[in-house]
Short mmCIF file of C-alpha atoms in Angstrom, two decimals:
data_model
loop_
_atom_site.label_atom_id
_atom_site.label_comp_id
_atom_site.label_asym_id
_atom_site.label_seq_id
_atom_site.Cartn_x
_atom_site.Cartn_y
_atom_site.Cartn_z
CA MET G 1 27.56 -21.80 -20.83
CA LYS G 2 28.38 -18.41 -22.36
CA GLY G 3 26.78 -19.53 -25.60
CA SER G 4 23.54 -20.44 -23.80
CA VAL G 5 23.36 -17.07 -22.07
CA ARG G 6 23.97 -15.25 -25.35
CA LEU G 7 21.28 -17.32 -27.04
CA VAL G 8 18.72 -16.53 -24.33
CA LEU G 9 19.56 -12.83 -24.46
CA ALA G 10 19.33 -12.79 -28.25
CA VAL G 11 15.94 -14.52 -28.19
CA LEU G 12 14.60 -12.04 -25.63
CA VAL G 13 15.84 -9.05 -27.62
CA MET G 14 14.51 -10.39 -30.93
CA SER G 15 11.14 -11.43 -29.52
CA GLY G 16 10.25 -7.97 -28.32
CA TYR G 17 9.59 -9.43 -24.87
CA PRO G 18 8.61 -6.51 -22.66
CA LEU G 19 11.26 -6.11 -19.99
CA ALA G 20 9.31 -3.42 -18.17
CA HIS G 21 5.76 -2.18 -17.98
CA ALA G 22 4.79 1.34 -18.88
CA THR G 23 4.52 3.69 -15.92
CA VAL G 24 1.00 4.79 -15.08
CA ILE G 25 0.67 7.97 -13.05
CA PHE G 26 -2.45 8.84 -11.09
CA SER G 27 -2.63 12.50 -10.15
CA ALA G 28 -5.40 14.75 -8.86
CA SER G 29 -5.84 17.87 -6.77
CA SER G 30 -8.85 19.48 -5.21
CA THR G 31 -10.00 21.45 -2.21
CA SER G 32 -12.26 18.58 -1.18
CA PRO G 33 -12.08 14.77 -1.07
CA ALA G 34 -14.96 14.54 -3.54
CA GLY G 35 -12.85 16.37 -6.12
CA ILE G 36 -10.25 13.58 -6.28
CA GLN G 37 -12.56 10.60 -5.77
CA SER G 38 -12.67 9.56 -9.44
CA THR G 39 -8.85 9.37 -9.54
CA VAL G 40 -8.77 7.39 -6.28
CA ASP G 41 -11.35 4.99 -7.71
CA ALA G 42 -9.32 4.57 -10.92
CA PHE G 43 -6.20 3.79 -8.85
CA ARG G 44 -8.10 1.23 -6.79
CA THR G 45 -9.50 -0.38 -9.93
CA SER G 46 -5.99 -0.72 -11.40
CA LEU G 47 -4.84 -2.57 -8.25
CA GLY G 48 -7.69 -5.08 -8.37
CA THR G 49 -10.56 -6.19 -6.21
CA LEU G 50 -10.52 -5.34 -2.51
CA ASN G 51 -9.64 -8.51 -0.61
CA PRO G 52 -11.26 -9.09 2.77
CA ASN G 53 -9.19 -7.97 5.71
CA VAL G 54 -8.47 -11.44 7.02
CA ILE G 55 -5.17 -13.20 7.56
CA GLY G 56 -3.92 -15.05 4.50
CA SER G 57 -2.47 -14.58 1.04
CA PHE G 58 -4.42 -13.84 -2.10
CA GLY G 59 -3.25 -14.27 -5.68
CA SER G 60 -4.44 -10.84 -6.76
CA GLY G 61 -6.23 -7.76 -5.56
CA ARG G 62 -5.48 -5.19 -2.92
CA ARG G 63 -5.86 -4.39 0.77
CA GLU G 64 -6.45 -0.97 2.24
CA ILE G 65 -5.24 0.52 5.50
CA ASN G 66 -7.86 2.56 7.35
CA TRP G 67 -5.75 4.94 9.41
CA ASP G 68 -8.89 6.41 10.99
CA GLY G 69 -9.63 2.97 12.42
CA VAL G 70 -6.61 3.06 14.75
CA PRO G 71 -7.92 3.24 18.35
CA ASP G 72 -7.20 6.42 20.33
CA ALA G 73 -5.10 4.40 22.80
CA LEU G 74 -2.71 3.53 19.95
CA SER G 75 -2.61 7.02 18.39
CA ALA G 76 -0.22 9.86 19.26
CA PRO G 77 1.31 10.43 21.72
CA ASN G 78 1.44 6.62 21.93
CA ASN G 79 3.29 4.42 19.44
CA LEU G 80 1.37 2.16 17.08
CA PRO G 81 2.44 -1.48 17.51
CA ALA G 82 4.46 -2.48 14.44
CA ASN G 83 2.17 -5.44 13.73
CA PHE G 84 -1.20 -3.72 14.35
CA PHE G 85 -2.22 -4.02 10.68
CA ASN G 86 -1.12 -7.64 10.58
CA VAL G 87 -2.73 -8.93 13.80
CA ASN G 88 -5.41 -6.61 15.25
CA SER G 89 -6.77 -5.41 11.93
CA PRO G 90 -5.25 -7.76 9.31
CA ARG G 91 -3.91 -5.95 6.25
CA GLY G 92 -0.68 -7.89 5.80
CA VAL G 93 1.74 -5.13 6.75
CA ILE G 94 4.32 -4.77 9.52
CA PHE G 95 5.99 -1.39 10.04
CA SER G 96 9.56 -0.77 11.12
CA THR G 97 11.71 2.27 11.68
CA PRO G 98 15.33 2.96 12.55
CA GLY G 99 13.88 5.52 14.99
CA THR G 100 12.09 5.04 18.29
CA GLY G 101 8.58 4.21 17.11
CA PHE G 102 5.77 4.70 14.63
CA GLN G 103 2.85 7.03 15.43
CA VAL G 104 -0.53 7.69 13.87
CA SER G 105 -1.95 11.19 14.35
CA ALA G 106 -4.63 11.50 16.97
CA ASN G 107 -8.04 12.83 15.97
CA ALA G 108 -9.80 15.80 17.56
CA ALA G 109 -12.25 13.55 19.45
CA SER G 110 -9.40 11.83 21.35
CA GLY G 111 -8.70 14.90 23.46
CA THR G 112 -5.08 14.93 22.27
CA ALA G 113 -4.01 18.04 20.39
CA VAL G 114 -4.00 17.36 16.66
#
């Protein structure tokens, strides 16, 4: 068994098989959203095509969470249900916390102080 493991390791080392991918960093700063949009678009492109926000698995692509789409009734001071982005607005994510809950900031139109 030890001989087989050594052989596999030797073949991997000799073949130049990449054991890790190069790190790609996306970085931008601006005083406006428009100033970073090209970097955001490049990041999205690297993740793949936007998959529809429906329940199910996809072999590739990405999903996006639209925090502004959280209803006022589920924004601060109320807790966001852990499975909101898996059931109500399917994105395939369930949140958890060792604390007492997960909140999304309210917006000015909700009447709750932001």
